[in-house]
Amino acid sequence: IDALSKYYVSINSNVHRGVHELSQKATSEYEETRNIVGDFIGSETPEQIIFTKGTTDGINIVANAWAENQLQKGDEILITTMEHHSNIVPWQMLCEKLGAKLVVCPINDAGEILMDELKKLISDRTKLIAVTHVSNTLGTINPVKEITNLAKENNCKILIDAAQSIPHFKVDVNHLDCDFLVFSGHKIFAPTGVGILYVKKDRFEEMKPYQGGGDMIKEVSFEKTTYNDPPHKFEAGTPNISGIIGLATAIEYVQNLGFKFIQQQEQDLLSFATNEMNKIDEIEIIGTASNKASVISFLVKGTHPFD
């Protein structure tokens, strides 16, 4: 909140567009956030970080800027049963548009991906695997590194939805070696309406602009427009400058707490709550994966969830 106030009280200028002092200050803080995010998730360069409105926006950018440009009729996108709507609907829309096919991998009763089934579902038509890192309802932590390796072995690309993993433990895109990774700032105490899309360098060459105007242009004439270099090529219009500056402050807060401390606190609470709830016969916990984050979904027998 202090970061937002500071921006609006003392800077309040657009970025990249002005040569005056306030615009330079705003641009400096805005671009410093890109450096902070890059360090936070382990990207090789800050230029691989695209500012978005959130996870949903990031997935839609990949669908429209990359997948629509790379997939053809009959190609397949592979997701899982546990995906958030944001990692289902954009692919359904794209498949309908292109005549591609959405393939869904099932999960077991514990809420874990059936990896043998996943392997069987990957074919030479599979162009993209889009999978959540941590389930928003079940808490399941998926083996995304293993899934990334499978994608590479089968010459397809992978998008990781890290919206639910980013607050709980260290996410390292260099280690995961994914093609795309998305998350929302509000999951780690940043303002709403801010998100991140990480793109592997090789994929930028395969992406076309998703929206036009603002910072995504280098030179404009009525005859021809020259597009800016990534990441600005995919950041059309005036961004959520104050929110992005607030994201930097939020990341610094999380880093000061430290993921070792965060994980210990969360696992202690998860273990305690699960054990206590299991003592109550009327409660049925949904999602009992051996590797899960700190969320418990449950039913009370004989009672509607709304009640």
PDB file of C-alpha atoms in Angstrom:
ATOM      1  CA  ILE A   1       0.000   0.000   0.000  1.00  0.00           C
ATOM      2  CA  ASP A   2       2.887   2.354   0.805  1.00  0.00           C
ATOM      3  CA  ALA A   3       4.470   1.534  -2.570  1.00  0.00           C
ATOM      4  CA  LEU A   4       1.204   2.363  -4.377  1.00  0.00           C
ATOM      5  CA  SER A   5       0.803   5.618  -2.451  1.00  0.00           C
ATOM      6  CA  LYS A   6       4.399   6.641  -3.096  1.00  0.00           C
ATOM      7  CA  TYR A   7       3.938   6.157  -6.831  1.00  0.00           C
ATOM      8  CA  TYR A   8       0.697   8.164  -7.059  1.00  0.00           C
ATOM      9  CA  VAL A   9       1.822  10.908  -4.667  1.00  0.00           C
ATOM     10  CA  SER A  10       5.385  11.478  -5.864  1.00  0.00           C
ATOM     11  CA  ILE A  11       5.740  10.072  -9.425  1.00  0.00           C
ATOM     12  CA  ASN A  12       2.403   9.374 -11.166  1.00  0.00           C
ATOM     13  CA  SER A  13       3.717   9.396 -14.711  1.00  0.00           C
ATOM     14  CA  ASN A  14       3.604   7.017 -17.660  1.00  0.00           C
ATOM     15  CA  VAL A  15       6.563   4.786 -18.489  1.00  0.00           C
ATOM     16  CA  HIS A  16       8.830   4.713 -21.563  1.00  0.00           C
ATOM     17  CA  ARG A  17       7.012   7.657 -23.173  1.00  0.00           C
ATOM     18  CA  GLY A  18       8.436  10.794 -21.567  1.00  0.00           C
ATOM     19  CA  VAL A  19      11.889  12.336 -21.239  1.00  0.00           C
ATOM     20  CA  HIS A  20      10.916  14.416 -18.187  1.00  0.00           C
ATOM     21  CA  GLU A  21      12.106  13.518 -14.683  1.00  0.00           C
ATOM     22  CA  LEU A  22       8.939  11.885 -13.347  1.00  0.00           C
ATOM     23  CA  SER A  23       8.585   9.620 -16.374  1.00  0.00           C
ATOM     24  CA  GLN A  24      12.213   8.585 -16.011  1.00  0.00           C
ATOM     25  CA  LYS A  25      11.659   7.750 -12.321  1.00  0.00           C
ATOM     26  CA  ALA A  26       8.514   5.743 -13.092  1.00  0.00           C
ATOM     27  CA  THR A  27      10.273   3.879 -15.914  1.00  0.00           C
ATOM     28  CA  SER A  28      13.239   3.108 -13.684  1.00  0.00           C
ATOM     29  CA  GLU A  29      11.092   1.595 -10.910  1.00  0.00           C
ATOM     30  CA  TYR A  30       8.900  -0.237 -13.427  1.00  0.00           C
ATOM     31  CA  GLU A  31      11.883  -1.860 -15.157  1.00  0.00           C
ATOM     32  CA  GLU A  32      13.580  -2.617 -11.829  1.00  0.00           C
ATOM     33  CA  THR A  33      10.565  -4.799 -11.045  1.00  0.00           C
ATOM     34  CA  ARG A  34      11.361  -6.825 -14.161  1.00  0.00           C
ATOM     35  CA  ASN A  35      14.857  -7.435 -12.762  1.00  0.00           C
ATOM     36  CA  ILE A  36      13.451  -8.392  -9.347  1.00  0.00           C
ATOM     37  CA  VAL A  37      10.928 -10.828 -10.862  1.00  0.00           C
ATOM     38  CA  GLY A  38      13.614 -12.328 -13.120  1.00  0.00           C
ATOM     39  CA  ASP A  39      15.864 -12.975 -10.123  1.00  0.00           C
ATOM     40  CA  PHE A  40      12.920 -14.284  -8.101  1.00  0.00           C
ATOM     41  CA  ILE A  41      12.041 -17.036 -10.598  1.00  0.00           C
ATOM     42  CA  GLY A  42      15.541 -17.627 -12.011  1.00  0.00           C
ATOM     43  CA  SER A  43      15.161 -16.375 -15.592  1.00  0.00           C
ATOM     44  CA  GLU A  44      18.357 -15.877 -17.611  1.00  0.00           C
ATOM     45  CA  THR A  45      17.482 -12.285 -18.502  1.00  0.00           C
ATOM     46  CA  PRO A  46      14.812  -9.781 -17.366  1.00  0.00           C
ATOM     47  CA  GLU A  47      13.704  -9.492 -21.010  1.00  0.00           C
ATOM     48  CA  GLN A  48      12.019 -12.901 -20.626  1.00  0.00           C
ATOM     49  CA  ILE A  49       9.546 -11.377 -18.155  1.00  0.00           C
ATOM     50  CA  ILE A  50       6.295 -10.013 -19.624  1.00  0.00           C
ATOM     51  CA  PHE A  51       3.966  -7.994 -17.385  1.00  0.00           C
ATOM     52  CA  THR A  52       0.342  -9.130 -17.625  1.00  0.00           C
ATOM     53  CA  LYS A  53      -2.972  -8.592 -15.824  1.00  0.00           C
ATOM     54  CA  GLY A  54      -2.621 -11.991 -14.137  1.00  0.00           C
ATOM     55  CA  THR A  55      -2.378 -15.730 -14.740  1.00  0.00           C
ATOM     56  CA  THR A  56      -5.469 -15.801 -16.966  1.00  0.00           C
ATOM     57  CA  ASP A  57      -4.112 -12.992 -19.130  1.00  0.00           C
ATOM     58  CA  GLY A  58      -0.733 -14.733 -19.400  1.00  0.00           C
ATOM     59  CA  ILE A  59      -2.321 -17.987 -20.604  1.00  0.00           C
ATOM     60  CA  ASN A  60      -4.432 -16.077 -23.126  1.00  0.00           C
ATOM     61  CA  ILE A  61      -1.302 -14.341 -24.452  1.00  0.00           C
ATOM     62  CA  VAL A  62       0.369 -17.734 -24.999  1.00  0.00           C
ATOM     63  CA  ALA A  63      -2.788 -19.059 -26.678  1.00  0.00           C
ATOM     64  CA  ASN A  64      -3.112 -16.089 -29.030  1.00  0.00           C
ATOM     65  CA  ALA A  65       0.503 -15.027 -29.589  1.00  0.00           C
ATOM     66  CA  TRP A  66       2.166 -18.447 -29.735  1.00  0.00           C
ATOM     67  CA  ALA A  67      -0.255 -21.378 -30.016  1.00  0.00           C
ATOM     68  CA  GLU A  68      -2.502 -19.848 -32.683  1.00  0.00           C
ATOM     69  CA  ASN A  69       0.632 -19.206 -34.697  1.00  0.00           C
ATOM     70  CA  GLN A  70       2.092 -22.706 -34.211  1.00  0.00           C
ATOM     71  CA  LEU A  71      -0.828 -25.163 -34.153  1.00  0.00           C
ATOM     72  CA  GLN A  72      -2.819 -26.504 -37.079  1.00  0.00           C
ATOM     73  CA  LYS A  73      -6.031 -28.458 -37.545  1.00  0.00           C
ATOM     74  CA  GLY A  74      -5.759 -31.855 -35.869  1.00  0.00           C
ATOM     75  CA  ASP A  75      -2.970 -30.853 -33.488  1.00  0.00           C
ATOM     76  CA  GLU A  76      -3.461 -31.563 -29.788  1.00  0.00           C
ATOM     77  CA  ILE A  77      -3.130 -29.660 -26.501  1.00  0.00           C
ATOM     78  CA  LEU A  78      -2.818 -31.828 -23.397  1.00  0.00           C
ATOM     79  CA  ILE A  79      -4.124 -30.664 -20.000  1.00  0.00           C
ATOM     80  CA  THR A  80      -5.255 -32.458 -16.814  1.00  0.00           C
ATOM     81  CA  THR A  81      -8.552 -32.890 -14.968  1.00  0.00           C
ATOM     82  CA  MET A  82      -7.334 -30.697 -12.087  1.00  0.00           C
ATOM     83  CA  GLU A  83      -6.739 -27.515 -14.127  1.00  0.00           C
ATOM     84  CA  HIS A  84      -8.178 -24.128 -13.139  1.00  0.00           C
ATOM     85  CA  HIS A  85     -10.743 -22.752 -15.617  1.00  0.00           C
ATOM     86  CA  SER A  86      -8.079 -20.288 -16.770  1.00  0.00           C
ATOM     87  CA  ASN A  87      -6.030 -23.216 -18.055  1.00  0.00           C
ATOM     88  CA  ILE A  88      -8.990 -24.854 -19.778  1.00  0.00           C
ATOM     89  CA  VAL A  89     -11.162 -22.227 -21.469  1.00  0.00           C
ATOM     90  CA  PRO A  90      -8.464 -20.423 -23.550  1.00  0.00           C
ATOM     91  CA  TRP A  91      -7.442 -23.797 -25.010  1.00  0.00           C
ATOM     92  CA  GLN A  92     -11.052 -24.766 -25.713  1.00  0.00           C
ATOM     93  CA  MET A  93     -11.539 -21.475 -27.563  1.00  0.00           C
ATOM     94  CA  LEU A  94      -8.333 -21.984 -29.534  1.00  0.00           C
ATOM     95  CA  CYS A  95      -9.188 -25.592 -30.447  1.00  0.00           C
ATOM     96  CA  GLU A  96     -12.603 -24.487 -31.675  1.00  0.00           C
ATOM     97  CA  LYS A  97     -10.989 -21.778 -33.780  1.00  0.00           C
ATOM     98  CA  LEU A  98      -8.252 -23.967 -35.294  1.00  0.00           C
ATOM     99  CA  GLY A  99      -9.944 -27.362 -35.372  1.00  0.00           C
ATOM    100  CA  ALA A 100      -7.398 -28.672 -32.876  1.00  0.00           C
ATOM    101  CA  LYS A 101      -8.164 -31.166 -30.092  1.00  0.00           C
ATOM    102  CA  LEU A 102      -8.059 -30.718 -26.320  1.00  0.00           C
ATOM    103  CA  VAL A 103      -6.922 -33.914 -24.584  1.00  0.00           C
ATOM    104  CA  VAL A 104      -7.528 -34.306 -20.830  1.00  0.00           C
ATOM    105  CA  CYS A 105      -5.426 -36.542 -18.574  1.00  0.00           C
ATOM    106  CA  PRO A 106      -7.305 -38.093 -15.617  1.00  0.00           C
ATOM    107  CA  ILE A 107      -6.285 -38.076 -11.939  1.00  0.00           C
ATOM    108  CA  ASN A 108      -6.631 -40.716  -9.212  1.00  0.00           C
ATOM    109  CA  ASP A 109      -8.824 -40.563  -6.083  1.00  0.00           C
ATOM    110  CA  ALA A 110      -5.995 -38.964  -4.084  1.00  0.00           C
ATOM    111  CA  GLY A 111      -5.886 -36.100  -6.592  1.00  0.00           C
ATOM    112  CA  GLU A 112      -2.649 -37.061  -8.348  1.00  0.00           C
ATOM    113  CA  ILE A 113      -1.994 -37.083 -12.098  1.00  0.00           C
ATOM    114  CA  LEU A 114      -1.953 -40.600 -13.531  1.00  0.00           C
ATOM    115  CA  MET A 115       1.505 -40.356 -15.066  1.00  0.00           C
ATOM    116  CA  ASP A 116       1.207 -43.624 -17.019  1.00  0.00           C
ATOM    117  CA  GLU A 117      -1.957 -42.276 -18.639  1.00  0.00           C
ATOM    118  CA  LEU A 118      -0.246 -38.959 -19.355  1.00  0.00           C
ATOM    119  CA  LYS A 119       2.562 -40.756 -21.180  1.00  0.00           C
ATOM    120  CA  LYS A 120       0.035 -42.707 -23.268  1.00  0.00           C
ATOM    121  CA  LEU A 121      -1.873 -39.548 -24.194  1.00  0.00           C
ATOM    122  CA  ILE A 122       1.191 -37.779 -25.635  1.00  0.00           C
ATOM    123  CA  SER A 123       1.293 -38.346 -29.393  1.00  0.00           C
ATOM    124  CA  ASP A 124       3.093 -36.908 -32.393  1.00  0.00           C
ATOM    125  CA  ARG A 125       0.155 -34.475 -32.677  1.00  0.00           C
ATOM    126  CA  THR A 126       0.702 -33.106 -29.141  1.00  0.00           C
ATOM    127  CA  LYS A 127       2.107 -29.602 -29.532  1.00  0.00           C
ATOM    128  CA  LEU A 128       1.620 -28.242 -26.008  1.00  0.00           C
ATOM    129  CA  ILE A 129       1.204 -29.569 -22.481  1.00  0.00           C
ATOM    130  CA  ALA A 130      -0.432 -27.033 -20.128  1.00  0.00           C
ATOM    131  CA  VAL A 131      -0.366 -28.099 -16.485  1.00  0.00           C
ATOM    132  CA  THR A 132      -0.826 -26.556 -13.061  1.00  0.00           C
ATOM    133  CA  HIS A 133       2.154 -26.693 -10.702  1.00  0.00           C
ATOM    134  CA  VAL A 134      -0.112 -26.873  -7.623  1.00  0.00           C
ATOM    135  CA  SER A 135      -3.850 -27.566  -7.693  1.00  0.00           C
ATOM    136  CA  ASN A 136      -5.932 -24.662  -6.398  1.00  0.00           C
ATOM    137  CA  THR A 137      -8.538 -27.035  -4.916  1.00  0.00           C
ATOM    138  CA  LEU A 138      -6.664 -30.227  -4.031  1.00  0.00           C
ATOM    139  CA  GLY A 139      -3.291 -28.790  -3.033  1.00  0.00           C
ATOM    140  CA  THR A 140      -1.534 -31.454  -5.113  1.00  0.00           C
ATOM    141  CA  ILE A 141       2.030 -30.540  -6.062  1.00  0.00           C
ATOM    142  CA  ASN A 142       2.507 -31.974  -9.540  1.00  0.00           C
ATOM    143  CA  PRO A 143       5.805 -33.440 -10.834  1.00  0.00           C
ATOM    144  CA  VAL A 144       6.213 -30.647 -13.398  1.00  0.00           C
ATOM    145  CA  LYS A 145       9.931 -31.293 -13.932  1.00  0.00           C
ATOM    146  CA  GLU A 146       9.144 -34.875 -14.944  1.00  0.00           C
ATOM    147  CA  ILE A 147       6.325 -33.645 -17.204  1.00  0.00           C
ATOM    148  CA  THR A 148       8.691 -31.081 -18.778  1.00  0.00           C
ATOM    149  CA  ASN A 149      11.177 -33.870 -19.530  1.00  0.00           C
ATOM    150  CA  LEU A 150       8.370 -35.889 -21.154  1.00  0.00           C
ATOM    151  CA  ALA A 151       7.436 -32.868 -23.270  1.00  0.00           C
ATOM    152  CA  LYS A 152      11.029 -32.501 -24.475  1.00  0.00           C
ATOM    153  CA  GLU A 153      11.325 -36.193 -25.284  1.00  0.00           C
ATOM    154  CA  ASN A 154       8.206 -35.885 -27.455  1.00  0.00           C
ATOM    155  CA  ASN A 155       9.148 -32.577 -29.084  1.00  0.00           C
ATOM    156  CA  CYS A 156       6.261 -30.585 -27.621  1.00  0.00           C
ATOM    157  CA  LYS A 157       6.220 -27.423 -25.546  1.00  0.00           C
ATOM    158  CA  ILE A 158       5.068 -26.928 -21.953  1.00  0.00           C
ATOM    159  CA  LEU A 159       3.258 -24.169 -20.071  1.00  0.00           C
ATOM    160  CA  ILE A 160       3.274 -24.243 -16.265  1.00  0.00           C
ATOM    161  CA  ASP A 161       0.516 -22.497 -14.322  1.00  0.00           C
ATOM    162  CA  ALA A 162       2.426 -21.423 -11.205  1.00  0.00           C
ATOM    163  CA  ALA A 163      -0.364 -19.281  -9.704  1.00  0.00           C
ATOM    164  CA  GLN A 164      -0.697 -21.590  -6.693  1.00  0.00           C
ATOM    165  CA  SER A 165       2.969 -22.575  -6.297  1.00  0.00           C
ATOM    166  CA  ILE A 166       4.536 -19.110  -6.309  1.00  0.00           C
ATOM    167  CA  PRO A 167       3.534 -18.260  -2.682  1.00  0.00           C
ATOM    168  CA  HIS A 168       4.518 -21.604  -1.160  1.00  0.00           C
ATOM    169  CA  PHE A 169       7.998 -22.521  -2.363  1.00  0.00           C
ATOM    170  CA  LYS A 170      10.834 -21.446  -4.650  1.00  0.00           C
ATOM    171  CA  VAL A 171       9.916 -21.642  -8.341  1.00  0.00           C
ATOM    172  CA  ASP A 172      12.945 -21.791 -10.648  1.00  0.00           C
ATOM    173  CA  VAL A 173      12.264 -21.622 -14.402  1.00  0.00           C
ATOM    174  CA  ASN A 174      15.892 -22.468 -15.133  1.00  0.00           C
ATOM    175  CA  HIS A 175      15.583 -25.740 -13.206  1.00  0.00           C
ATOM    176  CA  LEU A 176      12.124 -26.532 -14.592  1.00  0.00           C
ATOM    177  CA  ASP A 177      13.306 -25.713 -18.140  1.00  0.00           C
ATOM    178  CA  CYS A 178       9.732 -24.845 -19.174  1.00  0.00           C
ATOM    179  CA  ASP A 179       8.749 -22.898 -22.283  1.00  0.00           C
ATOM    180  CA  PHE A 180       6.161 -20.709 -20.546  1.00  0.00           C
ATOM    181  CA  LEU A 181       5.305 -20.015 -16.906  1.00  0.00           C
ATOM    182  CA  VAL A 182       2.529 -17.794 -15.566  1.00  0.00           C
ATOM    183  CA  PHE A 183       1.472 -16.476 -12.169  1.00  0.00           C
ATOM    184  CA  SER A 184      -0.565 -13.696 -10.543  1.00  0.00           C
ATOM    185  CA  GLY A 185       0.878 -11.029  -8.260  1.00  0.00           C
ATOM    186  CA  HIS A 186      -2.018 -11.059  -5.800  1.00  0.00           C
ATOM    187  CA  LYS A 187      -1.082 -14.615  -4.779  1.00  0.00           C
ATOM    188  CA  ILE A 188       2.033 -13.180  -3.132  1.00  0.00           C
ATOM    189  CA  PHE A 189       0.486 -10.056  -1.555  1.00  0.00           C
ATOM    190  CA  ALA A 190       0.905  -7.732  -4.575  1.00  0.00           C
ATOM    191  CA  PRO A 191      -2.037  -5.635  -5.845  1.00  0.00           C
ATOM    192  CA  THR A 192      -4.645  -7.281  -8.057  1.00  0.00           C
ATOM    193  CA  GLY A 193      -4.501  -6.887 -11.826  1.00  0.00           C
ATOM    194  CA  VAL A 194      -0.788  -7.703 -12.109  1.00  0.00           C
ATOM    195  CA  GLY A 195       0.786 -10.922 -13.359  1.00  0.00           C
ATOM    196  CA  ILE A 196       3.836 -12.411 -14.978  1.00  0.00           C
ATOM    197  CA  LEU A 197       4.417 -14.436 -18.129  1.00  0.00           C
ATOM    198  CA  TYR A 198       7.877 -15.974 -18.444  1.00  0.00           C
ATOM    199  CA  VAL A 199       8.897 -17.001 -21.956  1.00  0.00           C
ATOM    200  CA  LYS A 200      11.902 -19.093 -22.951  1.00  0.00           C
ATOM    201  CA  LYS A 201      14.079 -17.163 -25.410  1.00  0.00           C
ATOM    202  CA  ASP A 202      13.556 -19.635 -28.261  1.00  0.00           C
ATOM    203  CA  ARG A 203       9.791 -19.205 -28.115  1.00  0.00           C
ATOM    204  CA  PHE A 204       9.862 -15.428 -28.675  1.00  0.00           C
ATOM    205  CA  GLU A 205      10.764 -15.986 -32.342  1.00  0.00           C
ATOM    206  CA  GLU A 206       7.574 -18.029 -32.758  1.00  0.00           C
ATOM    207  CA  MET A 207       5.266 -15.435 -31.172  1.00  0.00           C
ATOM    208  CA  LYS A 208       3.280 -12.776 -33.000  1.00  0.00           C
ATOM    209  CA  PRO A 209       1.946  -9.598 -31.324  1.00  0.00           C
ATOM    210  CA  TYR A 210      -1.296 -10.236 -29.432  1.00  0.00           C
ATOM    211  CA  GLN A 211      -2.506  -6.606 -29.110  1.00  0.00           C
ATOM    212  CA  GLY A 212      -1.475  -3.392 -30.837  1.00  0.00           C
ATOM    213  CA  GLY A 213      -0.548   0.073 -29.582  1.00  0.00           C
ATOM    214  CA  GLY A 214       1.515   1.709 -26.862  1.00  0.00           C
ATOM    215  CA  ASP A 215       4.896   0.276 -25.958  1.00  0.00           C
ATOM    216  CA  MET A 216       4.683  -2.648 -28.370  1.00  0.00           C
ATOM    217  CA  ILE A 217       5.647  -0.436 -31.328  1.00  0.00           C
ATOM    218  CA  LYS A 218       9.029   0.918 -32.351  1.00  0.00           C
ATOM    219  CA  GLU A 219       8.089   3.025 -35.397  1.00  0.00           C
ATOM    220  CA  VAL A 220       4.682   3.752 -36.912  1.00  0.00           C
ATOM    221  CA  SER A 221       3.630   5.052 -40.302  1.00  0.00           C
ATOM    222  CA  PHE A 222       0.371   4.561 -42.187  1.00  0.00           C
ATOM    223  CA  GLU A 223       2.224   2.267 -44.564  1.00  0.00           C
ATOM    224  CA  LYS A 224       3.998   0.046 -42.006  1.00  0.00           C
ATOM    225  CA  THR A 225       4.560  -0.455 -38.289  1.00  0.00           C
ATOM    226  CA  THR A 226       7.773  -1.868 -36.854  1.00  0.00           C
ATOM    227  CA  TYR A 227       7.224  -3.805 -33.638  1.00  0.00           C
ATOM    228  CA  ASN A 228       9.288  -3.356 -30.509  1.00  0.00           C
ATOM    229  CA  ASP A 229      11.588  -6.058 -29.141  1.00  0.00           C
ATOM    230  CA  PRO A 230      10.317  -8.521 -26.503  1.00  0.00           C
ATOM    231  CA  PRO A 231       9.103  -8.162 -23.810  1.00  0.00           C
ATOM    232  CA  HIS A 232       7.654  -4.748 -24.799  1.00  0.00           C
ATOM    233  CA  LYS A 233       6.291  -6.300 -28.006  1.00  0.00           C
ATOM    234  CA  PHE A 234       3.683  -8.036 -25.836  1.00  0.00           C
ATOM    235  CA  GLU A 235       2.872  -5.158 -23.467  1.00  0.00           C
ATOM    236  CA  ALA A 236       0.402  -2.986 -25.380  1.00  0.00           C
ATOM    237  CA  GLY A 237      -1.110   0.119 -23.831  1.00  0.00           C
ATOM    238  CA  THR A 238      -0.526   1.845 -20.498  1.00  0.00           C
ATOM    239  CA  PRO A 239       0.339  -0.854 -17.954  1.00  0.00           C
ATOM    240  CA  ASN A 240      -0.680  -1.141 -14.306  1.00  0.00           C
ATOM    241  CA  ILE A 241       2.439   0.792 -13.295  1.00  0.00           C
ATOM    242  CA  SER A 242       1.660   1.206  -9.589  1.00  0.00           C
ATOM    243  CA  GLY A 243       0.634  -2.452  -9.302  1.00  0.00           C
ATOM    244  CA  ILE A 244       3.846  -3.603 -10.951  1.00  0.00           C
ATOM    245  CA  ILE A 245       5.922  -1.442  -8.601  1.00  0.00           C
ATOM    246  CA  GLY A 246       3.855  -2.940  -5.747  1.00  0.00           C
ATOM    247  CA  LEU A 247       4.729  -6.430  -7.006  1.00  0.00           C
ATOM    248  CA  ALA A 248       8.420  -5.693  -6.459  1.00  0.00           C
ATOM    249  CA  THR A 249       7.717  -4.700  -2.846  1.00  0.00           C
ATOM    250  CA  ALA A 250       5.640  -7.858  -2.296  1.00  0.00           C
ATOM    251  CA  ILE A 251       8.401 -10.093  -3.655  1.00  0.00           C
ATOM    252  CA  GLU A 252      10.930  -8.435  -1.369  1.00  0.00           C
ATOM    253  CA  TYR A 253       8.581  -9.082   1.572  1.00  0.00           C
ATOM    254  CA  VAL A 254       8.310 -12.800   0.714  1.00  0.00           C
ATOM    255  CA  GLN A 255      12.069 -13.075   0.212  1.00  0.00           C
ATOM    256  CA  ASN A 256      12.697 -11.468   3.607  1.00  0.00           C
ATOM    257  CA  LEU A 257      10.437 -14.053   5.236  1.00  0.00           C
ATOM    258  CA  GLY A 258      12.249 -16.816   3.341  1.00  0.00           C
ATOM    259  CA  PHE A 259      10.675 -19.885   1.766  1.00  0.00           C
ATOM    260  CA  LYS A 260      12.270 -22.193   4.341  1.00  0.00           C
ATOM    261  CA  PHE A 261      10.306 -20.412   7.078  1.00  0.00           C
ATOM    262  CA  ILE A 262       7.117 -20.195   4.976  1.00  0.00           C
ATOM    263  CA  GLN A 263       7.185 -23.906   4.080  1.00  0.00           C
ATOM    264  CA  GLN A 264       7.807 -24.974   7.667  1.00  0.00           C
ATOM    265  CA  GLN A 265       4.933 -22.860   8.995  1.00  0.00           C
ATOM    266  CA  GLU A 266       2.539 -24.055   6.297  1.00  0.00           C
ATOM    267  CA  GLN A 267       3.444 -27.744   6.600  1.00  0.00           C
ATOM    268  CA  ASP A 268       3.085 -27.631  10.399  1.00  0.00           C
ATOM    269  CA  LEU A 269      -0.379 -26.074  10.066  1.00  0.00           C
ATOM    270  CA  LEU A 270      -1.415 -28.440   7.247  1.00  0.00           C
ATOM    271  CA  SER A 271      -0.312 -31.506   9.205  1.00  0.00           C
ATOM    272  CA  PHE A 272      -2.004 -30.365  12.413  1.00  0.00           C
ATOM    273  CA  ALA A 273      -5.280 -29.391  10.700  1.00  0.00           C
ATOM    274  CA  THR A 274      -5.409 -32.601   8.639  1.00  0.00           C
ATOM    275  CA  ASN A 275      -4.830 -34.815  11.688  1.00  0.00           C
ATOM    276  CA  GLU A 276      -7.491 -33.000  13.731  1.00  0.00           C
ATOM    277  CA  MET A 277     -10.048 -33.068  10.900  1.00  0.00           C
ATOM    278  CA  ASN A 278      -9.451 -36.784  10.320  1.00  0.00           C
ATOM    279  CA  LYS A 279     -10.645 -37.423  13.881  1.00  0.00           C
ATOM    280  CA  ILE A 280     -14.133 -36.234  12.884  1.00  0.00           C
ATOM    281  CA  ASP A 281     -16.091 -39.039  11.209  1.00  0.00           C
ATOM    282  CA  GLU A 282     -18.445 -36.690   9.331  1.00  0.00           C
ATOM    283  CA  ILE A 283     -15.592 -34.960   7.490  1.00  0.00           C
ATOM    284  CA  GLU A 284     -14.272 -36.229   4.169  1.00  0.00           C
ATOM    285  CA  ILE A 285     -11.101 -34.547   2.918  1.00  0.00           C
ATOM    286  CA  ILE A 286     -10.900 -34.154  -0.870  1.00  0.00           C
ATOM    287  CA  GLY A 287      -7.314 -34.327  -2.149  1.00  0.00           C
ATOM    288  CA  THR A 288      -4.912 -36.499  -0.195  1.00  0.00           C
ATOM    289  CA  ALA A 289      -1.856 -36.473  -2.450  1.00  0.00           C
ATOM    290  CA  SER A 290       1.389 -37.567  -0.809  1.00  0.00           C
ATOM    291  CA  ASN A 291       2.956 -34.276  -1.931  1.00  0.00           C
ATOM    292  CA  LYS A 292       0.607 -31.350  -1.359  1.00  0.00           C
ATOM    293  CA  ALA A 293       0.592 -27.667  -0.448  1.00  0.00           C
ATOM    294  CA  SER A 294      -1.299 -26.079   2.422  1.00  0.00           C
ATOM    295  CA  VAL A 295      -4.940 -26.190   1.362  1.00  0.00           C
ATOM    296  CA  ILE A 296      -7.665 -28.536   2.584  1.00  0.00           C
ATOM    297  CA  SER A 297     -10.860 -29.105   0.603  1.00  0.00           C
ATOM    298  CA  PHE A 298     -13.486 -31.112   2.476  1.00  0.00           C
ATOM    299  CA  LEU A 299     -17.112 -32.196   2.702  1.00  0.00           C
ATOM    300  CA  VAL A 300     -19.232 -32.579   5.819  1.00  0.00           C
ATOM    301  CA  LYS A 301     -21.398 -35.657   5.269  1.00  0.00           C
ATOM    302  CA  GLY A 302     -25.099 -34.881   5.013  1.00  0.00           C
ATOM    303  CA  THR A 303     -24.489 -31.147   4.656  1.00  0.00           C
ATOM    304  CA  HIS A 304     -24.469 -29.091   1.446  1.00  0.00           C
ATOM    305  CA  PRO A 305     -21.123 -27.290   0.916  1.00  0.00           C
ATOM    306  CA  PHE A 306     -22.923 -23.890   0.736  1.00  0.00           C
ATOM    307  CA  ASP A 307     -24.145 -24.438   4.285  1.00  0.00           C
TER     308      ASP A 307
END
